[in-house]
PDB file of C-alpha atoms in Angstrom:
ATOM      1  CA  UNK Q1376       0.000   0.000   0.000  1.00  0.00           C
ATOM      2  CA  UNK Q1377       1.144   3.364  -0.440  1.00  0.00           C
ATOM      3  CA  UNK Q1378       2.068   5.266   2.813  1.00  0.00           C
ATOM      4  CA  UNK Q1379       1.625   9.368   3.072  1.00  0.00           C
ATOM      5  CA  UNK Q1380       3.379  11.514   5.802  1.00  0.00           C
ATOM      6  CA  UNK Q1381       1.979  14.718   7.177  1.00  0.00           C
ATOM      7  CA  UNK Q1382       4.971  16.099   8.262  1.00  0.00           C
ATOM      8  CA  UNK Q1383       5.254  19.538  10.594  1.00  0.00           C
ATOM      9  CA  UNK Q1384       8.511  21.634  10.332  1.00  0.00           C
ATOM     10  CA  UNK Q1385       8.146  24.479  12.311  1.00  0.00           C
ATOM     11  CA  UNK Q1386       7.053  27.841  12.254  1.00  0.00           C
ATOM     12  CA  UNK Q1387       9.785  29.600   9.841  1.00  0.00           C
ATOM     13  CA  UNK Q1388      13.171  28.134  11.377  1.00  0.00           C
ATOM     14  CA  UNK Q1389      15.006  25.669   9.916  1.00  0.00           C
ATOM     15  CA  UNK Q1390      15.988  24.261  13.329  1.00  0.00           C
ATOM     16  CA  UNK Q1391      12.216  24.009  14.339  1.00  0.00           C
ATOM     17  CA  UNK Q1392      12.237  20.588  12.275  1.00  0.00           C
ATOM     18  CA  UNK Q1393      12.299  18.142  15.360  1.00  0.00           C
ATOM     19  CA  UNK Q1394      13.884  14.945  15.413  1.00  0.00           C
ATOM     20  CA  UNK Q1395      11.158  12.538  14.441  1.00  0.00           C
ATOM     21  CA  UNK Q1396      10.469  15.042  11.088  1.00  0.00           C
ATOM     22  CA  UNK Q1397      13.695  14.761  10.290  1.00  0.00           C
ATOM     23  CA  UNK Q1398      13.823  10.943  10.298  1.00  0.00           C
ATOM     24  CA  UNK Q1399      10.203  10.925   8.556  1.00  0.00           C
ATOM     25  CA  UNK Q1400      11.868  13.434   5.504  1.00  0.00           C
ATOM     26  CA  UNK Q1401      14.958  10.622   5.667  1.00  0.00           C
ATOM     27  CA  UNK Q1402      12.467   7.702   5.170  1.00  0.00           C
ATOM     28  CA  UNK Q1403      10.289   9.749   1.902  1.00  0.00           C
ATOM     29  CA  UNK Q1404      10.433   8.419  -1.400  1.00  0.00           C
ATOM     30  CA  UNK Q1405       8.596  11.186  -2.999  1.00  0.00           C
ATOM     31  CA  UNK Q1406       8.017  14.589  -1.934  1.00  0.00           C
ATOM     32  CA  UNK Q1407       4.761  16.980  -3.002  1.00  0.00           C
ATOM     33  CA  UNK Q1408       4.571  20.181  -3.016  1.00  0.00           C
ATOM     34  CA  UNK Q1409       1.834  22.687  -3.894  1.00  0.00           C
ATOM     35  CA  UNK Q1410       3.363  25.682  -4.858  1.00  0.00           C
ATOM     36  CA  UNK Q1411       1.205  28.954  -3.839  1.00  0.00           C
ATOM     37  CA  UNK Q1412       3.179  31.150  -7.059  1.00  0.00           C
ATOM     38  CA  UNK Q1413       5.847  33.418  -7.312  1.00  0.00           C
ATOM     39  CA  UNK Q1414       5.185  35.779  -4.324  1.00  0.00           C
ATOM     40  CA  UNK Q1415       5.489  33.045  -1.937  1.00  0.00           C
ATOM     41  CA  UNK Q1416       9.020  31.314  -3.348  1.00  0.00           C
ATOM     42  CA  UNK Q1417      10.375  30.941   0.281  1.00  0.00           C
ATOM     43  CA  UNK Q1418       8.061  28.956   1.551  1.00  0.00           C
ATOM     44  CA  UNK Q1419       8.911  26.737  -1.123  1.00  0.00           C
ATOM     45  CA  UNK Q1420      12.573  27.554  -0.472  1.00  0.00           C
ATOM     46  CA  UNK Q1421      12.597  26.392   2.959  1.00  0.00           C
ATOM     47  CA  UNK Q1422      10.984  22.933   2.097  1.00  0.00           C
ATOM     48  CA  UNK Q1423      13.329  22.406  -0.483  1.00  0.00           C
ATOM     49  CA  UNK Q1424      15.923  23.417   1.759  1.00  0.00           C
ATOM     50  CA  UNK Q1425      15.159  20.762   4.251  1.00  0.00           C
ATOM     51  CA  UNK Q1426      14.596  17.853   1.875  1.00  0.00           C
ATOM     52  CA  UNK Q1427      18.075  18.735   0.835  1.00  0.00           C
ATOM     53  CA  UNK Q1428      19.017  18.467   4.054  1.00  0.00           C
ATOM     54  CA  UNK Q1429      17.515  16.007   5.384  1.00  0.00           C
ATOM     55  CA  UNK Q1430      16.144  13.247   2.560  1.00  0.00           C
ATOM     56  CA  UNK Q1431      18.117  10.451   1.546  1.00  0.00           C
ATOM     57  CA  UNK Q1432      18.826   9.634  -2.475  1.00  0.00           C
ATOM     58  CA  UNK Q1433      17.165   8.839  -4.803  1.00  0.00           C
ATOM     59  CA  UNK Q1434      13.956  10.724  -3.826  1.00  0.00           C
ATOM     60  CA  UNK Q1435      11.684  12.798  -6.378  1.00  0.00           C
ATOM     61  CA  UNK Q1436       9.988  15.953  -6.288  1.00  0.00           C
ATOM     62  CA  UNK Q1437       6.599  16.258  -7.427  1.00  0.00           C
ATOM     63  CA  UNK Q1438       5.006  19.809  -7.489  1.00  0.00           C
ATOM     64  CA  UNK Q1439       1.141  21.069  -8.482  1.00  0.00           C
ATOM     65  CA  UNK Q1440       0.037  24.309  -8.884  1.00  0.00           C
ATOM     66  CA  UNK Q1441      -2.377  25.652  -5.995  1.00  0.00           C
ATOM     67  CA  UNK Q1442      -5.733  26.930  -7.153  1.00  0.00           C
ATOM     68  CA  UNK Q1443      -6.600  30.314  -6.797  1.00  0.00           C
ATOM     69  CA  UNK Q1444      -9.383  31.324  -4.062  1.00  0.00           C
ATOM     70  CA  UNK Q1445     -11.841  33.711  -4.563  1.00  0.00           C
ATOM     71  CA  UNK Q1446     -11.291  36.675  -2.157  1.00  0.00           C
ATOM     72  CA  UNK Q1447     -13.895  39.047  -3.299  1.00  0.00           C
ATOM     73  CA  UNK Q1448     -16.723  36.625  -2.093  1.00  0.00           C
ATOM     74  CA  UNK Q1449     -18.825  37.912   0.977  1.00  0.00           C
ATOM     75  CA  UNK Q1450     -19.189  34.173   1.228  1.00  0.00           C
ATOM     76  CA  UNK Q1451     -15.940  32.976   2.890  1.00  0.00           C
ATOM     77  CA  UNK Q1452     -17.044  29.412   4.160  1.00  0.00           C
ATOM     78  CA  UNK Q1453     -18.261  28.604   0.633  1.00  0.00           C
ATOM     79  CA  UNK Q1454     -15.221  29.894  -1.354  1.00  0.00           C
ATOM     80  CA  UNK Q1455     -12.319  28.024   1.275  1.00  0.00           C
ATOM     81  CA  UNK Q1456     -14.639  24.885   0.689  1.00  0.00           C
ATOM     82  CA  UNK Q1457     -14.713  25.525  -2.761  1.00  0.00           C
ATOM     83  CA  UNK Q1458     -10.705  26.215  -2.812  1.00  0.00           C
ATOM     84  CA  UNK Q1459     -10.003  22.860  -0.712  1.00  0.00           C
ATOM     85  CA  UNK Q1460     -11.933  20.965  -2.611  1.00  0.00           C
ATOM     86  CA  UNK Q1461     -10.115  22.067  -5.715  1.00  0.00           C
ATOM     87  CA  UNK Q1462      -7.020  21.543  -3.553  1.00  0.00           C
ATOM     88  CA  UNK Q1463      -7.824  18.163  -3.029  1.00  0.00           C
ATOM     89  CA  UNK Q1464      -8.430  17.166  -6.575  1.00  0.00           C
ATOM     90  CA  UNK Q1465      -4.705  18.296  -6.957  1.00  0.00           C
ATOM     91  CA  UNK Q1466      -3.297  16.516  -4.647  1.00  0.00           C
ATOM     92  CA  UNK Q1467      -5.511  13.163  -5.249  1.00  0.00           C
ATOM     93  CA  UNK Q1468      -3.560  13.436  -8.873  1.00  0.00           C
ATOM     94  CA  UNK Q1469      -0.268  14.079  -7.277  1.00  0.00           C
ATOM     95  CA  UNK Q1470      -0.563  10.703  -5.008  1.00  0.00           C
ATOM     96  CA  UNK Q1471      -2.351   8.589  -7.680  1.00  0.00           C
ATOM     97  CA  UNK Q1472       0.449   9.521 -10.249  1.00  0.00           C
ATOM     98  CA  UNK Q1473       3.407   9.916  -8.717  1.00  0.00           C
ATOM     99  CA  UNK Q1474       3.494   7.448  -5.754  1.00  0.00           C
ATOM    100  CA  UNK Q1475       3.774   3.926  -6.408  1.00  0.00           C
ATOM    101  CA  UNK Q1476       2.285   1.252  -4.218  1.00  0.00           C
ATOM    102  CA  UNK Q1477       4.585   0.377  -1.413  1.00  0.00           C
ATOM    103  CA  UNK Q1478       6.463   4.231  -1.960  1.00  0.00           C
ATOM    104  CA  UNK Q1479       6.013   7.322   1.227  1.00  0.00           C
ATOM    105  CA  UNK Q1480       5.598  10.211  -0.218  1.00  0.00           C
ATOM    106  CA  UNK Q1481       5.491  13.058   2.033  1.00  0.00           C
ATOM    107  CA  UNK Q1482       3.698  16.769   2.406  1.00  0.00           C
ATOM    108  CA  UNK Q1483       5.813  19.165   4.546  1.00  0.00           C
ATOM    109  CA  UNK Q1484       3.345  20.959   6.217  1.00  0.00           C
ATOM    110  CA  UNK Q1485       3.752  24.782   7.576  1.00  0.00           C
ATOM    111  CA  UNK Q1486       3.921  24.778  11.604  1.00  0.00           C
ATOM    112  CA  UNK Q1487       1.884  22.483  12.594  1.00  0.00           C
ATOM    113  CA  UNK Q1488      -0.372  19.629  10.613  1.00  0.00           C
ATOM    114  CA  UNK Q1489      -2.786  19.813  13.527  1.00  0.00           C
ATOM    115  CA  UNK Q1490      -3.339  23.699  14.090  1.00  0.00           C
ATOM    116  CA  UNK Q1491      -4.771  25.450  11.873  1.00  0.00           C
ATOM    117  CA  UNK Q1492      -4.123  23.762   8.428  1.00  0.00           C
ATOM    118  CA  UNK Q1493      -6.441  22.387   5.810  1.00  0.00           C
ATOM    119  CA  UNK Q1494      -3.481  19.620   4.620  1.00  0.00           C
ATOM    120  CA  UNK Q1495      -5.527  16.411   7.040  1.00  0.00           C
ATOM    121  CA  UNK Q1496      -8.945  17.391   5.738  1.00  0.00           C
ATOM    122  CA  UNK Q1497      -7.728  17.262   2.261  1.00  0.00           C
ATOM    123  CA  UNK Q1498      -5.953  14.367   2.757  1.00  0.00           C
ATOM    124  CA  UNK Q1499      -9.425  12.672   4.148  1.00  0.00           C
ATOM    125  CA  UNK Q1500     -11.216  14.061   1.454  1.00  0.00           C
ATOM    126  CA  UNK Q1501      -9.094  11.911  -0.902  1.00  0.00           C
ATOM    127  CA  UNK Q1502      -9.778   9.109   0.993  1.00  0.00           C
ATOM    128  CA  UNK Q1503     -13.639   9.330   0.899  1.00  0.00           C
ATOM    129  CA  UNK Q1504     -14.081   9.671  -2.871  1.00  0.00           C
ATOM    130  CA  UNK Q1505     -12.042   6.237  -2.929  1.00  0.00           C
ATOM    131  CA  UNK Q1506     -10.266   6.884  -5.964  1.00  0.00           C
ATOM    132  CA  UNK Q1507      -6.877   6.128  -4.670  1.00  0.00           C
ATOM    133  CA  UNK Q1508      -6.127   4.234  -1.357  1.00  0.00           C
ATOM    134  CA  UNK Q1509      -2.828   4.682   1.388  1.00  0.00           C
ATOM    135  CA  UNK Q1510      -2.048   4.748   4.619  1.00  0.00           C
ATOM    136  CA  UNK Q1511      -0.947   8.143   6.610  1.00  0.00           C
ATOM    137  CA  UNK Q1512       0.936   9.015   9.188  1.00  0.00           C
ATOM    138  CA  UNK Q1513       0.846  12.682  10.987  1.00  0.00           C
ATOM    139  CA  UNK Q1514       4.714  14.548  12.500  1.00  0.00           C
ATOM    140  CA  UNK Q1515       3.454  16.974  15.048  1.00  0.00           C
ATOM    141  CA  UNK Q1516       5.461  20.525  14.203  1.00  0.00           C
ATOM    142  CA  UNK Q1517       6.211  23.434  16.585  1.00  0.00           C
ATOM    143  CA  UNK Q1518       3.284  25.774  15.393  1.00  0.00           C
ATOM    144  CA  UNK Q1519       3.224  29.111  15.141  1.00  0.00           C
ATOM    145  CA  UNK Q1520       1.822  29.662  18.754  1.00  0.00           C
ATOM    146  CA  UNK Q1521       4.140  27.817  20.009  1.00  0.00           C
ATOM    147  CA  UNK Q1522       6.808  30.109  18.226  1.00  0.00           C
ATOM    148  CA  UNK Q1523       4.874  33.197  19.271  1.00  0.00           C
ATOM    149  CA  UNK Q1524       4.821  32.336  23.021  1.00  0.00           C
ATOM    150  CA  UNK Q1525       8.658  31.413  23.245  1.00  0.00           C
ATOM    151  CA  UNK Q1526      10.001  34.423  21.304  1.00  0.00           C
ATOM    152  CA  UNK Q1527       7.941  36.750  23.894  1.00  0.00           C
ATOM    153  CA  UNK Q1528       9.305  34.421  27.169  1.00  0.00           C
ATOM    154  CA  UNK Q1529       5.654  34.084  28.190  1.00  0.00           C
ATOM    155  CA  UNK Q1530       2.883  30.879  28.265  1.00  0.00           C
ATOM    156  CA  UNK Q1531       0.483  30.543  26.431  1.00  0.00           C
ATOM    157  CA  UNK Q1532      -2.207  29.311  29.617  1.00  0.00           C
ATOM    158  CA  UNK Q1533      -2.831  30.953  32.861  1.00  0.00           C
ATOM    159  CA  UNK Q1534      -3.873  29.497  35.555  1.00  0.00           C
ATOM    160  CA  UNK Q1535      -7.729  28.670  36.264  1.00  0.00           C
ATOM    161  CA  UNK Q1536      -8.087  30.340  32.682  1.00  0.00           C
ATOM    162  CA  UNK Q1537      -8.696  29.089  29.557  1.00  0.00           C
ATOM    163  CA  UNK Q1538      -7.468  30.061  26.237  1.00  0.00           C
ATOM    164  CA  UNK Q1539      -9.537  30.393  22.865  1.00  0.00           C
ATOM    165  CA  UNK Q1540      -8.550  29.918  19.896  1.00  0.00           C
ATOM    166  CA  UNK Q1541      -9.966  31.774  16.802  1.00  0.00           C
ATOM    167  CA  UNK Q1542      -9.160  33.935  13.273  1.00  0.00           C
ATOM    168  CA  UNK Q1543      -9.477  38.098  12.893  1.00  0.00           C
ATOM    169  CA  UNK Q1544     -12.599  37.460  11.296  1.00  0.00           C
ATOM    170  CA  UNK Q1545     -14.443  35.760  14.291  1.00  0.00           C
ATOM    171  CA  UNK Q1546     -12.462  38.281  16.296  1.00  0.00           C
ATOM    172  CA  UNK Q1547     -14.468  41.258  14.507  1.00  0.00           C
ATOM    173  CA  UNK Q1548     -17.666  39.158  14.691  1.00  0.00           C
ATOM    174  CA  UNK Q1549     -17.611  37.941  18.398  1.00  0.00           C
ATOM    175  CA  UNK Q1550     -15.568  40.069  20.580  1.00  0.00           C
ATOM    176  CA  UNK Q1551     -12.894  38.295  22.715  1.00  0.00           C
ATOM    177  CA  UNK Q1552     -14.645  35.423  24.172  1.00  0.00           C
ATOM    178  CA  UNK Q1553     -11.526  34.835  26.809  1.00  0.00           C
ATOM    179  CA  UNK Q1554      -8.860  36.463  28.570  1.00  0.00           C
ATOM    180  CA  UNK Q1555      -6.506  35.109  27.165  1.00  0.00           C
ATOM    181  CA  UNK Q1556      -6.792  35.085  23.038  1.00  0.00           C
ATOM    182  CA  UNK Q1557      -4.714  33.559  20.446  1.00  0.00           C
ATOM    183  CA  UNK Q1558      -5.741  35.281  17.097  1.00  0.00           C
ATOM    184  CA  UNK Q1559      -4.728  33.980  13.760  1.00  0.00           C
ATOM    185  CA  UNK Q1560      -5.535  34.941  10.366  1.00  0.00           C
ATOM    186  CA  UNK Q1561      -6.485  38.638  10.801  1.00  0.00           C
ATOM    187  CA  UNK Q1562      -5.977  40.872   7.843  1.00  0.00           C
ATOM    188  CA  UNK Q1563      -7.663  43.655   9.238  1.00  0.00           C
ATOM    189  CA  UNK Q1564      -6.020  44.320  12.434  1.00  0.00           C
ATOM    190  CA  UNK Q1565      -9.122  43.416  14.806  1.00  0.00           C
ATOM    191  CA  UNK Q1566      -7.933  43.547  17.800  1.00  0.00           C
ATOM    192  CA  UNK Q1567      -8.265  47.843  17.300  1.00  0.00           C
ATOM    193  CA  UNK Q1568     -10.030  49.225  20.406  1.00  0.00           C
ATOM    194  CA  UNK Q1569      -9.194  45.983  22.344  1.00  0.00           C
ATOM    195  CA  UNK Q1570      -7.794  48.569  24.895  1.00  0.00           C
ATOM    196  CA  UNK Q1571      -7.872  45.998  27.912  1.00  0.00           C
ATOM    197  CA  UNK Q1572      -5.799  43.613  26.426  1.00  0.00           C
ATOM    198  CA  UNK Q1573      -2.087  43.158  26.248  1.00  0.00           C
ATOM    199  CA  UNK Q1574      -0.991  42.169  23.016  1.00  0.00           C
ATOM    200  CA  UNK Q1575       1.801  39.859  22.026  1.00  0.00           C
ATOM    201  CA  UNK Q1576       2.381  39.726  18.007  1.00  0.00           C
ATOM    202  CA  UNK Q1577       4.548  38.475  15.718  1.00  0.00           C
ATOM    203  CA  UNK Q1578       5.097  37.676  12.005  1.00  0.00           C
ATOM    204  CA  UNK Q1579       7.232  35.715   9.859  1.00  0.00           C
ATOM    205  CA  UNK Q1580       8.162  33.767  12.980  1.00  0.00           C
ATOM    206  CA  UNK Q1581      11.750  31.920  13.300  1.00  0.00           C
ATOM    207  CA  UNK Q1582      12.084  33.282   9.688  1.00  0.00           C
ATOM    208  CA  UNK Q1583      15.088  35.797   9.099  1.00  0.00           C
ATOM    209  CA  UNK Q1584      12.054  38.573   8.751  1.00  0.00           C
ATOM    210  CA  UNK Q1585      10.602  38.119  11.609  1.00  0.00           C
ATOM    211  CA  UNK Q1586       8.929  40.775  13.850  1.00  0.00           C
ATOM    212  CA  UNK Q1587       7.942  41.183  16.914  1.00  0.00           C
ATOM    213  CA  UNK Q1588       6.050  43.480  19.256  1.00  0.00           C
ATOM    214  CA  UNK Q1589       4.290  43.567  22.632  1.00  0.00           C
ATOM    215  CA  UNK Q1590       2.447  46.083  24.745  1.00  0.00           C
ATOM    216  CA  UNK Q1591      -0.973  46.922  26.120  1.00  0.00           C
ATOM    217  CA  UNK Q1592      -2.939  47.652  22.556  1.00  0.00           C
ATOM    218  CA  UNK Q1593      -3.756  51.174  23.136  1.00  0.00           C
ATOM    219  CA  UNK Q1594      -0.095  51.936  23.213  1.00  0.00           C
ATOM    220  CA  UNK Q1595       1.362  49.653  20.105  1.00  0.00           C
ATOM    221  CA  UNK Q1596      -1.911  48.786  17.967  1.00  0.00           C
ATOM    222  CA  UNK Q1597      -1.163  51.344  15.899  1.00  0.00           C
ATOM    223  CA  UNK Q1598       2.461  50.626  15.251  1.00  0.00           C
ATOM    224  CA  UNK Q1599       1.543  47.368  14.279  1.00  0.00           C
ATOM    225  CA  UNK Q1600      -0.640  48.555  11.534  1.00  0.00           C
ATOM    226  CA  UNK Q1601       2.213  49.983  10.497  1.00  0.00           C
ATOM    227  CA  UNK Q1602       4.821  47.407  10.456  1.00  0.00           C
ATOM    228  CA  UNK Q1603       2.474  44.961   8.832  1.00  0.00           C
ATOM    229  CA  UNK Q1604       1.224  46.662   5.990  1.00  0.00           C
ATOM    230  CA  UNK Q1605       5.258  47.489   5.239  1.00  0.00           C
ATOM    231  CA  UNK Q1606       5.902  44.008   5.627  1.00  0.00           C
ATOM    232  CA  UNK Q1607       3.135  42.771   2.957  1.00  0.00           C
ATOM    233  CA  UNK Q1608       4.093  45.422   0.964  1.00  0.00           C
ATOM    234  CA  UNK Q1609       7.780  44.363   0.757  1.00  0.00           C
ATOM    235  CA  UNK Q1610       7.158  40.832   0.430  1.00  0.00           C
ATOM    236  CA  UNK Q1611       3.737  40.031  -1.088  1.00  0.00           C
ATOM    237  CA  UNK Q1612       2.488  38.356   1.718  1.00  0.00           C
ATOM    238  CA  UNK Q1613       2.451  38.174   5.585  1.00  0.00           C
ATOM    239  CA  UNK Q1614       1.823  35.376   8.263  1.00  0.00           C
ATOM    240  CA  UNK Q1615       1.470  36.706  11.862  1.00  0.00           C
ATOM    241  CA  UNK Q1616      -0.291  35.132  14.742  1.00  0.00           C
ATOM    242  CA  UNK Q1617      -0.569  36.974  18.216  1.00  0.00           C
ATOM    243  CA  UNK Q1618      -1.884  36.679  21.767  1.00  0.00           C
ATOM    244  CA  UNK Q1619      -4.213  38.872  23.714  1.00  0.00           C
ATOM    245  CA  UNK Q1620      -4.052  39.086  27.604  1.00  0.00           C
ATOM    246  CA  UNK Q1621      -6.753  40.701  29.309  1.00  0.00           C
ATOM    247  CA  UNK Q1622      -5.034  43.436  31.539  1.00  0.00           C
ATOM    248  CA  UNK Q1623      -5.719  43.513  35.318  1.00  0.00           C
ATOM    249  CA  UNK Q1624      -8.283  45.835  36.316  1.00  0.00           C
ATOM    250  CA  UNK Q1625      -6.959  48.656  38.276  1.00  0.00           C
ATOM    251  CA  UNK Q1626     -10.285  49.698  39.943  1.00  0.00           C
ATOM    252  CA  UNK Q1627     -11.107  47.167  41.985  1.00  0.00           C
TER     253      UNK Q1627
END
């Protein structure tokens, strides 16, 4: 049967890659990747980087173009549904033709395979249509939380409090539904007027352009704006993640 690893490597750093990743690249016959275009080269980079590193001869390469999603859609659930499903028809080709029964082939997955990522629901969406048949296995990453929580020396729980996490886009909706908050996915800034919250954000995490800042978000929102929207404008595209505290009450 043919065998598929979900492999994590980290937030950005090449030294994320743990141990049992590295053994899982070392054991892959075949990689796959989905390249997202041009403007996003060193993500690819990185991968690449690390199968050279890390695989062991003769492995192949196998690479699919990702489909576009429509991001002028008021309907957001329908058009990422629509994208992963188109997604999955890519990848479904990628396994059927390029992995041979009894071969691993191998997705290197951003982070974290089980926060925040589409790669295991695409993968069982392959599996239900039945039109090609393997076996996975999932390599747990260091996420981007996890990145985000070490590079500002603080944890990510408090006690007797719990933590929720959720995108910019529920943040808008919702409200903070916690004290503590662990926001992902937010191209619109929406923690603005969150002015009883400490803040801890990042982007581009364990990568070479990575930023950081922290601070209650009256004093630093606005600075953040700022360095993100220089950020995407340099490089095309931006991945941040950050953490709201609820501050301590000073009237009681």
């Amino acid at each position: 049967m043919k065998r598929l690893l979900i492999i994590g490597i980290g937030a950005g750093d090449p030294d994320h890659l743990t141990l049992q990743a590295a053994k899982a690249i070392s054991a892959t016959d075949v990689f796959f990747i989905v390249d997202k275009g041009e403007v996003k080269q060193d993500l690819v980079r990185l991968r690449l980087d690390l199968i050279d590193q890390h695989g062991r001869p003769p492995y192949r390469i196998a690479e699919a173009r990702d489909p576009e999603r429509d991001r002028t859609t008021p309907a957001y659930t329908a058009a990422v549904e629509n994208w992963r499903s188109r997604r999955a028809l890519a990848c479904e080709e990628l396994i059927r033709e390029e992995l041979k029964e009894g071969q691993t082939g191998a997705f290197l997955v951003w982070g974290d395979p089980g926060v925040y990522d589409s790669t295991l629901t695409i993968v069982e969406e392959i599996l239900q249509r039945g039109n090609v048949t393997f076996d996975y296995e999932v390599i747990p990453g260091v996420s981007s939380v996890a990145a985000l929580t070490a590079r500002h020396r603080t944890s990510l729980t408090q006690v007797g409090r719990p933590v929720h996490l959720t995108t910019g886009r529920r943040l808008a909706e919702d409200g903070p539904s916690a004290d503590d908050v662990v926001v992902m996915l937010d191209a619109h800034c929406s923690f603005a007027g969150l002015d009883d919250f400490h803040i801890h954000w990042g982007a581009y995490l364990g990568s070479p352009d990575e930023i950081l800042v922290s601070g209650p978000v009256a004093e630093v929102g606005d600075r953040i704006r700022e360095l993100r929207a220089e950020a995407r404008a340099r490089k095309g595209w931006i991945m941040d993640t950050y953490l709201l505290r609820r501050l301590p009450r000073t009237d009681i």
